[in-house]
Amino acid sequence: MFPLPEPMRLALDAARRAGDAGEVPVGAVVVHRGAILAVAANAPRRLHDPTAHAEIQAIREAAAVLRRDRLEDCDLWVTLEPCAMCAGAIAHARIARLYYAASDPKGGAVEHGPRFFAQPTCHHRPDLYTGIGEAEAARLLRDFFAARR
Amino acid sequence: MFPLPEPMRLALDAARRAGDAGEVPVGAVVVHRGAILAVAANAPRRLHDPTAHAEIQAIREAAAVLRRDRLEDCDLWVTLEPCAMCAGAIAHARIARLYYAASDPKGGAVEHGPRFFAQPTCHHRPDLYTGIGEAEAARLLRDFFAARR
């Protein structure tokens, strides 16, 4: 087995922490010019914020650190295919590259449902890399939902 | 001319303030059981936050006040058709009714582009009311972009 790239390893660690806290286990990392800039875990329940998906948290933190609202020189690594809200935020932020681990047929909006980045009204499409860390990301989600049944 | 409902009047006031501050003039209001709970203006530049659309700001504020991540007993009033990010947030928040003034063929995701609430993967669809305040909302946007050209 090949070692995972550092950003995906950190995103999976964040996903695990989310799951331990009772949140759906998803994690995200923003990388700015090769350096880790933000690491975030899914936390809508804990934060009382329906928008607090891992991607949104990581993008907001990175933008706050850089003191601007566009992240053209940043990449986003996330353990699950982004939903419509997060795909929209990725486009607004002008994220350069999007890496996600597991696909999400139920709520994903990249290869499923709205297929947001393929819409003519989408103003920015990141380069896409999928499947890195997929097995571990999917296992975290499966175990989480199995334990809740 | 009929008077506008109070929430849309407040959303239009917020949109005007956004425009005066150099942000795209969009405003949003969350109403909880008939009472105004949150009023927000579009502010991604000022806040260094690409997710800081009026709808996201209003939803986050309302959820923080109510200390929960679902707003089933809340309505959202916004001056412009929500984008994919905001439509996704509206679904996650379980907003009961969505009222928007002007439609947005370029970036809207309700009647345009991804048509998010019509997707089978959309987990919650608010009741929709459109066109209230449309002329004023559209005029604010038109004047804003005309002044920038």
mmCIF file of C-alpha atoms in Angstrom:
data_model
loop_
_atom_site.group_PDB
_atom_site.id
_atom_site.type_symbol
_atom_site.label_atom_id
_atom_site.label_comp_id
_atom_site.label_asym_id
_atom_site.label_seq_id
_atom_site.Cartn_x
_atom_site.Cartn_y
_atom_site.Cartn_z
ATOM 1 C CA MET A 1 0.000 0.000 0.000
ATOM 2 C CA PHE A 2 1.309 3.434 -0.946
ATOM 3 C CA PRO A 3 1.430 6.139 1.727
ATOM 4 C CA LEU A 4 -1.264 8.807 1.340
ATOM 5 C CA PRO A 5 -0.304 12.381 0.493
ATOM 6 C CA GLU A 6 0.013 14.478 3.667
ATOM 7 C CA PRO A 7 -3.071 16.688 3.006
ATOM 8 C CA MET A 8 -5.370 13.673 2.557
ATOM 9 C CA ARG A 9 -3.902 12.006 5.635
ATOM 10 C CA LEU A 10 -4.702 15.159 7.660
ATOM 11 C CA ALA A 11 -8.193 15.357 6.135
ATOM 12 C CA LEU A 12 -8.842 11.731 7.143
ATOM 13 C CA ASP A 13 -7.601 12.480 10.688
ATOM 14 C CA ALA A 14 -10.036 15.413 10.831
ATOM 15 C CA ALA A 15 -12.841 13.167 9.532
ATOM 16 C CA ARG A 16 -12.085 10.658 12.309
ATOM 17 C CA ARG A 17 -12.266 13.428 14.925
ATOM 18 C CA ALA A 18 -15.620 14.559 13.501
ATOM 19 C CA GLY A 19 -16.974 11.012 13.786
ATOM 20 C CA ASP A 20 -15.708 10.685 17.367
ATOM 21 C CA ALA A 21 -17.622 13.891 18.174
ATOM 22 C CA GLY A 22 -20.858 12.500 16.698
ATOM 23 C CA GLU A 23 -20.663 14.420 13.426
ATOM 24 C CA VAL A 24 -20.696 12.764 9.990
ATOM 25 C CA PRO A 25 -16.981 11.945 9.514
ATOM 26 C CA VAL A 26 -15.742 14.290 6.797
ATOM 27 C CA GLY A 27 -12.527 16.314 6.879
ATOM 28 C CA ALA A 28 -10.971 18.913 4.609
ATOM 29 C CA VAL A 29 -7.622 20.634 4.157
ATOM 30 C CA VAL A 30 -6.623 23.755 2.224
ATOM 31 C CA VAL A 31 -3.107 23.803 0.822
ATOM 32 C CA HIS A 32 -1.597 27.152 -0.186
ATOM 33 C CA ARG A 33 1.418 26.927 -2.488
ATOM 34 C CA GLY A 34 2.373 23.544 -1.089
ATOM 35 C CA ALA A 35 1.884 24.442 2.591
ATOM 36 C CA ILE A 36 -0.997 23.276 4.812
ATOM 37 C CA LEU A 37 -3.060 26.386 5.540
ATOM 38 C CA ALA A 38 -6.286 25.079 7.118
ATOM 39 C CA VAL A 39 -7.535 21.754 8.488
ATOM 40 C CA ALA A 40 -11.223 21.394 9.334
ATOM 41 C CA ALA A 41 -13.743 18.783 10.394
ATOM 42 C CA ASN A 42 -17.455 18.621 9.659
ATOM 43 C CA ALA A 43 -19.211 20.262 12.636
ATOM 44 C CA PRO A 44 -22.771 21.534 11.972
ATOM 45 C CA ARG A 45 -24.216 20.076 15.179
ATOM 46 C CA ARG A 46 -21.467 21.183 17.519
ATOM 47 C CA LEU A 47 -21.322 24.694 16.018
ATOM 48 C CA HIS A 48 -25.088 25.102 15.545
ATOM 49 C CA ASP A 49 -24.368 25.987 11.924
ATOM 50 C CA PRO A 50 -25.931 24.068 9.012
ATOM 51 C CA THR A 51 -23.224 25.467 6.710
ATOM 52 C CA ALA A 52 -20.340 24.089 8.819
ATOM 53 C CA HIS A 53 -19.286 21.314 6.455
ATOM 54 C CA ALA A 54 -15.557 20.544 6.496
ATOM 55 C CA GLU A 55 -14.980 22.235 3.119
ATOM 56 C CA ILE A 56 -16.756 25.459 4.132
ATOM 57 C CA GLN A 57 -14.856 25.600 7.424
ATOM 58 C CA ALA A 58 -11.496 25.033 5.703
ATOM 59 C CA ILE A 59 -12.211 27.617 2.972
ATOM 60 C CA ARG A 60 -13.384 30.228 5.492
ATOM 61 C CA GLU A 61 -10.322 29.681 7.661
ATOM 62 C CA ALA A 62 -7.915 29.862 4.710
ATOM 63 C CA ALA A 63 -9.544 33.041 3.371
ATOM 64 C CA ALA A 64 -9.409 34.632 6.825
ATOM 65 C CA VAL A 65 -5.703 33.814 7.159
ATOM 66 C CA LEU A 66 -4.925 35.184 3.675
ATOM 67 C CA ARG A 67 -7.264 38.164 4.227
ATOM 68 C CA ARG A 68 -8.951 37.821 0.826
ATOM 69 C CA ASP A 69 -12.047 36.163 -0.610
ATOM 70 C CA ARG A 70 -10.390 34.336 -3.507
ATOM 71 C CA LEU A 71 -8.068 31.358 -3.159
ATOM 72 C CA GLU A 72 -6.779 30.930 -6.731
ATOM 73 C CA ASP A 73 -3.431 29.679 -5.446
ATOM 74 C CA CYS A 74 -4.980 27.101 -3.115
ATOM 75 C CA ASP A 75 -5.997 23.449 -3.417
ATOM 76 C CA LEU A 76 -8.729 21.721 -1.406
ATOM 77 C CA TRP A 77 -8.437 18.125 -0.194
ATOM 78 C CA VAL A 78 -11.604 16.553 1.206
ATOM 79 C CA THR A 79 -12.542 13.013 2.216
ATOM 80 C CA LEU A 80 -15.967 13.014 0.491
ATOM 81 C CA GLU A 81 -17.376 14.311 -2.788
ATOM 82 C CA PRO A 82 -18.616 17.859 -2.075
ATOM 83 C CA CYS A 83 -22.346 18.629 -1.906
ATOM 84 C CA ALA A 84 -23.938 21.492 -3.888
ATOM 85 C CA MET A 85 -23.281 23.997 -1.088
ATOM 86 C CA CYS A 86 -19.596 23.102 -0.914
ATOM 87 C CA ALA A 87 -19.125 22.819 -4.683
ATOM 88 C CA GLY A 88 -20.608 26.305 -4.979
ATOM 89 C CA ALA A 89 -18.237 27.621 -2.291
ATOM 90 C CA ILE A 90 -15.265 25.997 -4.084
ATOM 91 C CA ALA A 91 -16.233 27.827 -7.276
ATOM 92 C CA HIS A 92 -16.748 31.165 -5.476
ATOM 93 C CA ALA A 93 -13.335 30.760 -3.814
ATOM 94 C CA ARG A 94 -11.679 29.957 -7.169
ATOM 95 C CA ILE A 95 -9.939 26.882 -5.673
ATOM 96 C CA ALA A 96 -7.346 25.677 -8.231
ATOM 97 C CA ARG A 97 -7.440 21.909 -7.606
ATOM 98 C CA LEU A 98 -10.004 19.746 -5.847
ATOM 99 C CA TYR A 99 -8.967 16.342 -4.503
ATOM 100 C CA TYR A 100 -11.650 14.148 -2.958
ATOM 101 C CA ALA A 101 -11.480 10.600 -1.649
ATOM 102 C CA ALA A 102 -14.887 8.856 -1.648
ATOM 103 C CA SER A 103 -17.716 9.655 -4.035
ATOM 104 C CA ASP A 104 -21.199 10.371 -2.609
ATOM 105 C CA PRO A 105 -24.098 9.142 -4.761
ATOM 106 C CA LYS A 106 -26.651 10.405 -2.185
ATOM 107 C CA GLY A 107 -25.526 13.992 -1.691
ATOM 108 C CA GLY A 108 -22.542 14.630 -3.948
ATOM 109 C CA ALA A 109 -22.847 17.424 -6.526
ATOM 110 C CA VAL A 110 -19.698 16.871 -8.595
ATOM 111 C CA GLU A 111 -20.283 13.501 -10.281
ATOM 112 C CA HIS A 112 -23.855 13.130 -9.011
ATOM 113 C CA GLY A 113 -27.083 15.147 -8.852
ATOM 114 C CA PRO A 114 -26.530 18.740 -10.031
ATOM 115 C CA ARG A 115 -23.006 17.942 -11.423
ATOM 116 C CA PHE A 116 -22.326 21.543 -10.547
ATOM 117 C CA PHE A 117 -18.958 22.061 -12.231
ATOM 118 C CA ALA A 118 -20.396 20.824 -15.549
ATOM 119 C CA GLN A 119 -23.169 23.448 -15.530
ATOM 120 C CA PRO A 120 -22.823 26.310 -18.004
ATOM 121 C CA THR A 121 -23.695 28.715 -15.153
ATOM 122 C CA CYS A 122 -20.687 27.560 -13.093
ATOM 123 C CA HIS A 123 -18.161 30.409 -13.134
ATOM 124 C CA HIS A 124 -15.081 28.402 -12.098
ATOM 125 C CA ARG A 125 -14.114 24.735 -12.343
ATOM 126 C CA PRO A 126 -11.196 23.422 -10.304
ATOM 127 C CA ASP A 127 -9.006 20.663 -11.705
ATOM 128 C CA LEU A 128 -10.388 17.408 -10.289
ATOM 129 C CA TYR A 129 -8.536 14.459 -8.720
ATOM 130 C CA THR A 130 -10.629 11.711 -7.141
ATOM 131 C CA GLY A 131 -10.157 8.432 -5.301
ATOM 132 C CA ILE A 132 -7.020 9.191 -3.250
ATOM 133 C CA GLY A 133 -7.763 7.769 0.216
ATOM 134 C CA GLU A 134 -11.137 6.461 -0.952
ATOM 135 C CA ALA A 135 -11.085 3.144 0.974
ATOM 136 C CA GLU A 136 -10.299 4.774 4.329
ATOM 137 C CA ALA A 137 -12.768 7.658 3.815
ATOM 138 C CA ALA A 138 -15.563 5.262 2.854
ATOM 139 C CA ARG A 139 -14.773 2.955 5.792
ATOM 140 C CA LEU A 140 -15.061 5.861 8.267
ATOM 141 C CA LEU A 141 -18.488 6.780 6.870
ATOM 142 C CA ARG A 142 -19.716 3.163 6.748
ATOM 143 C CA ASP A 143 -18.654 2.474 10.345
ATOM 144 C CA PHE A 144 -20.231 5.738 11.518
ATOM 145 C CA PHE A 145 -23.622 5.033 9.977
ATOM 146 C CA ALA A 146 -23.525 1.324 10.948
ATOM 147 C CA ALA A 147 -22.999 2.311 14.611
ATOM 148 C CA ARG A 148 -26.044 4.628 14.472
ATOM 149 C CA ARG A 149 -28.487 2.033 13.170
ATOM 150 C CA MET B 1 -48.256 50.087 -5.716
ATOM 151 C CA PHE B 2 -48.707 47.696 -2.835
ATOM 152 C CA PRO B 3 -46.380 47.943 0.155
ATOM 153 C CA LEU B 4 -43.748 45.178 0.330
ATOM 154 C CA PRO B 5 -43.884 42.634 3.156
ATOM 155 C CA GLU B 6 -41.628 43.712 6.037
ATOM 156 C CA PRO B 7 -39.011 40.927 5.561
ATOM 157 C CA MET B 8 -38.462 41.779 1.886
ATOM 158 C CA ARG B 9 -38.297 45.490 2.710
ATOM 159 C CA LEU B 10 -35.545 44.736 5.258
ATOM 160 C CA ALA B 11 -33.738 42.443 2.800
ATOM 161 C CA LEU B 12 -33.778 45.228 0.190
ATOM 162 C CA ASP B 13 -32.416 47.707 2.777
ATOM 163 C CA ALA B 14 -29.584 45.234 3.513
ATOM 164 C CA ALA B 15 -28.922 44.837 -0.225
ATOM 165 C CA ARG B 16 -28.657 48.619 -0.549
ATOM 166 C CA ARG B 17 -26.129 48.734 2.314
ATOM 167 C CA ALA B 18 -24.096 45.982 0.638
ATOM 168 C CA GLY B 19 -23.998 47.970 -2.592
ATOM 169 C CA ASP B 20 -22.969 51.150 -0.758
ATOM 170 C CA ALA B 21 -20.065 49.142 0.734
ATOM 171 C CA GLY B 22 -18.922 47.967 -2.708
ATOM 172 C CA GLU B 23 -20.386 44.470 -2.441
ATOM 173 C CA VAL B 24 -22.877 43.020 -4.936
ATOM 174 C CA PRO B 25 -26.200 44.320 -3.532
ATOM 175 C CA VAL B 26 -28.006 41.279 -2.129
ATOM 176 C CA GLY B 27 -29.744 41.066 1.231
ATOM 177 C CA ALA B 28 -31.445 38.290 3.164
ATOM 178 C CA VAL B 29 -33.710 37.921 6.182
ATOM 179 C CA VAL B 30 -34.633 34.880 8.300
ATOM 180 C CA VAL B 31 -38.084 34.924 9.860
ATOM 181 C CA HIS B 32 -38.780 32.580 12.776
ATOM 182 C CA ARG B 33 -42.463 31.974 13.499
ATOM 183 C CA GLY B 34 -43.396 35.385 12.159
ATOM 184 C CA ALA B 35 -40.602 37.324 13.890
ATOM 185 C CA ILE B 36 -37.503 38.776 12.209
ATOM 186 C CA LEU B 37 -34.562 36.719 13.519
ATOM 187 C CA ALA B 38 -31.632 37.695 11.280
ATOM 188 C CA VAL B 39 -30.899 40.363 8.665
ATOM 189 C CA ALA B 40 -27.745 40.066 6.574
ATOM 190 C CA ALA B 41 -26.020 41.683 3.613
ATOM 191 C CA ASN B 42 -23.718 40.111 1.053
ATOM 192 C CA ALA B 43 -20.154 40.701 2.328
ATOM 193 C CA PRO B 44 -17.475 38.336 0.903
ATOM 194 C CA ARG B 45 -14.966 41.120 0.233
ATOM 195 C CA ARG B 46 -15.345 42.959 3.510
ATOM 196 C CA LEU B 47 -15.232 39.738 5.548
ATOM 197 C CA HIS B 48 -12.559 37.983 3.463
ATOM 198 C CA ASP B 49 -14.938 35.048 3.166
ATOM 199 C CA PRO B 50 -16.045 33.666 -0.217
ATOM 200 C CA THR B 51 -19.002 31.968 1.502
ATOM 201 C CA ALA B 52 -20.355 35.221 2.992
ATOM 202 C CA HIS B 53 -23.384 35.583 0.725
ATOM 203 C CA ALA B 54 -26.391 37.228 2.368
ATOM 204 C CA GLU B 55 -28.286 33.916 2.656
ATOM 205 C CA ILE B 56 -25.367 32.103 4.324
ATOM 206 C CA GLN B 57 -24.844 34.971 6.770
ATOM 207 C CA ALA B 58 -28.542 35.101 7.678
ATOM 208 C CA ILE B 59 -28.814 31.318 8.097
ATOM 209 C CA ARG B 60 -25.658 31.141 10.237
ATOM 210 C CA GLU B 61 -26.876 33.989 12.447
ATOM 211 C CA ALA B 62 -30.350 32.474 12.871
ATOM 212 C CA ALA B 63 -28.919 29.033 13.703
ATOM 213 C CA ALA B 64 -26.530 30.574 16.220
ATOM 214 C CA VAL B 65 -29.375 32.454 17.921
ATOM 215 C CA LEU B 66 -31.571 29.344 18.056
ATOM 216 C CA ARG B 67 -28.578 27.151 19.037
ATOM 217 C CA ARG B 68 -29.410 24.409 16.525
ATOM 218 C CA ASP B 69 -28.415 23.462 12.984
ATOM 219 C CA ARG B 70 -31.915 23.032 11.559
ATOM 220 C CA LEU B 71 -34.359 25.844 10.895
ATOM 221 C CA GLU B 72 -37.551 23.914 10.009
ATOM 222 C CA ASP B 73 -39.702 26.657 11.545
ATOM 223 C CA CYS B 74 -37.961 29.470 9.659
ATOM 224 C CA ASP B 75 -38.493 31.216 6.320
ATOM 225 C CA LEU B 76 -35.791 32.898 4.244
ATOM 226 C CA TRP B 77 -36.397 36.095 2.275
ATOM 227 C CA VAL B 78 -33.685 37.115 -0.181
ATOM 228 C CA THR B 79 -33.484 39.762 -2.896
ATOM 229 C CA LEU B 80 -31.896 37.465 -5.544
ATOM 230 C CA GLU B 81 -32.368 33.862 -6.671
ATOM 231 C CA PRO B 82 -29.926 31.786 -4.562
ATOM 232 C CA CYS B 83 -26.784 30.287 -6.127
ATOM 233 C CA ALA B 84 -25.869 26.590 -5.734
ATOM 234 C CA MET B 85 -23.964 27.250 -2.505
ATOM 235 C CA CYS B 86 -26.899 29.065 -0.925
ATOM 236 C CA ALA B 87 -29.547 26.673 -2.269
ATOM 237 C CA GLY B 88 -27.538 23.826 -0.723
ATOM 238 C CA ALA B 89 -27.348 25.673 2.605
ATOM 239 C CA ILE B 90 -31.114 26.317 2.502
ATOM 240 C CA ALA B 91 -31.701 22.566 2.051
ATOM 241 C CA HIS B 92 -29.249 21.628 4.841
ATOM 242 C CA ALA B 93 -30.965 24.127 7.156
ATOM 243 C CA ARG B 94 -34.416 22.721 6.272
ATOM 244 C CA ILE B 95 -35.794 26.239 5.654
ATOM 245 C CA ALA B 96 -39.600 25.958 5.339
ATOM 246 C CA ARG B 97 -40.321 28.725 2.814
ATOM 247 C CA LEU B 98 -38.035 30.541 0.414
ATOM 248 C CA TYR B 99 -39.063 33.945 -0.944
ATOM 249 C CA TYR B 100 -36.820 35.592 -3.499
ATOM 250 C CA ALA B 101 -37.272 38.806 -5.471
ATOM 251 C CA ALA B 102 -35.232 38.843 -8.715
ATOM 252 C CA SER B 103 -34.261 35.753 -10.690
ATOM 253 C CA ASP B 104 -30.593 35.277 -11.668
ATOM 254 C CA PRO B 105 -30.044 33.600 -15.045
ATOM 255 C CA LYS B 106 -26.246 33.894 -14.665
ATOM 256 C CA GLY B 107 -25.687 32.362 -11.229
ATOM 257 C CA GLY B 108 -29.062 31.243 -9.874
ATOM 258 C CA ALA B 109 -29.476 27.566 -9.006
ATOM 259 C CA VAL B 110 -33.218 27.380 -8.348
ATOM 260 C CA GLU B 111 -34.814 28.083 -11.752
ATOM 261 C CA HIS B 112 -31.489 28.136 -13.623
ATOM 262 C CA GLY B 113 -28.350 26.004 -14.000
ATOM 263 C CA PRO B 114 -28.350 23.094 -11.534
ATOM 264 C CA ARG B 115 -32.036 23.671 -10.565
ATOM 265 C CA PHE B 116 -30.954 22.252 -7.248
ATOM 266 C CA PHE B 117 -34.316 21.764 -5.529
ATOM 267 C CA ALA B 118 -35.549 19.703 -8.507
ATOM 268 C CA GLN B 119 -32.639 17.234 -8.242
ATOM 269 C CA PRO B 120 -33.487 13.774 -6.886
ATOM 270 C CA THR B 121 -30.418 14.052 -4.598
ATOM 271 C CA CYS B 122 -31.833 17.191 -2.914
ATOM 272 C CA HIS B 123 -32.889 16.159 0.594
ATOM 273 C CA HIS B 124 -35.210 19.089 1.347
ATOM 274 C CA ARG B 125 -37.217 21.486 -0.826
ATOM 275 C CA PRO B 126 -38.605 24.693 0.684
ATOM 276 C CA ASP B 127 -41.921 26.056 -0.538
ATOM 277 C CA LEU B 128 -41.056 28.686 -3.147
ATOM 278 C CA TYR B 129 -42.433 32.209 -3.613
ATOM 279 C CA THR B 130 -40.795 34.411 -6.225
ATOM 280 C CA GLY B 131 -41.059 37.926 -7.614
ATOM 281 C CA ILE B 132 -42.003 39.883 -4.477
ATOM 282 C CA GLY B 133 -39.846 43.038 -4.640
ATOM 283 C CA GLU B 134 -38.404 41.981 -7.983
ATOM 284 C CA ALA B 135 -38.347 45.446 -9.626
ATOM 285 C CA GLU B 136 -36.479 47.079 -6.732
ATOM 286 C CA ALA B 137 -34.015 44.178 -6.299
ATOM 287 C CA ALA B 138 -33.216 44.119 -10.012
ATOM 288 C CA ARG B 139 -32.809 47.918 -10.103
ATOM 289 C CA LEU B 140 -30.249 47.805 -7.263
ATOM 290 C CA LEU B 141 -28.193 45.171 -9.118
ATOM 291 C CA ARG B 142 -28.465 46.965 -12.478
ATOM 292 C CA ASP B 143 -27.376 50.314 -11.006
ATOM 293 C CA PHE B 144 -24.501 48.631 -9.138
ATOM 294 C CA PHE B 145 -23.055 46.932 -12.208
ATOM 295 C CA ALA B 146 -23.705 49.975 -14.450
ATOM 296 C CA ALA B 147 -21.660 52.153 -12.063
ATOM 297 C CA ARG B 148 -18.728 49.677 -12.227
ATOM 298 C CA ARG B 149 -18.472 49.615 -16.009
#
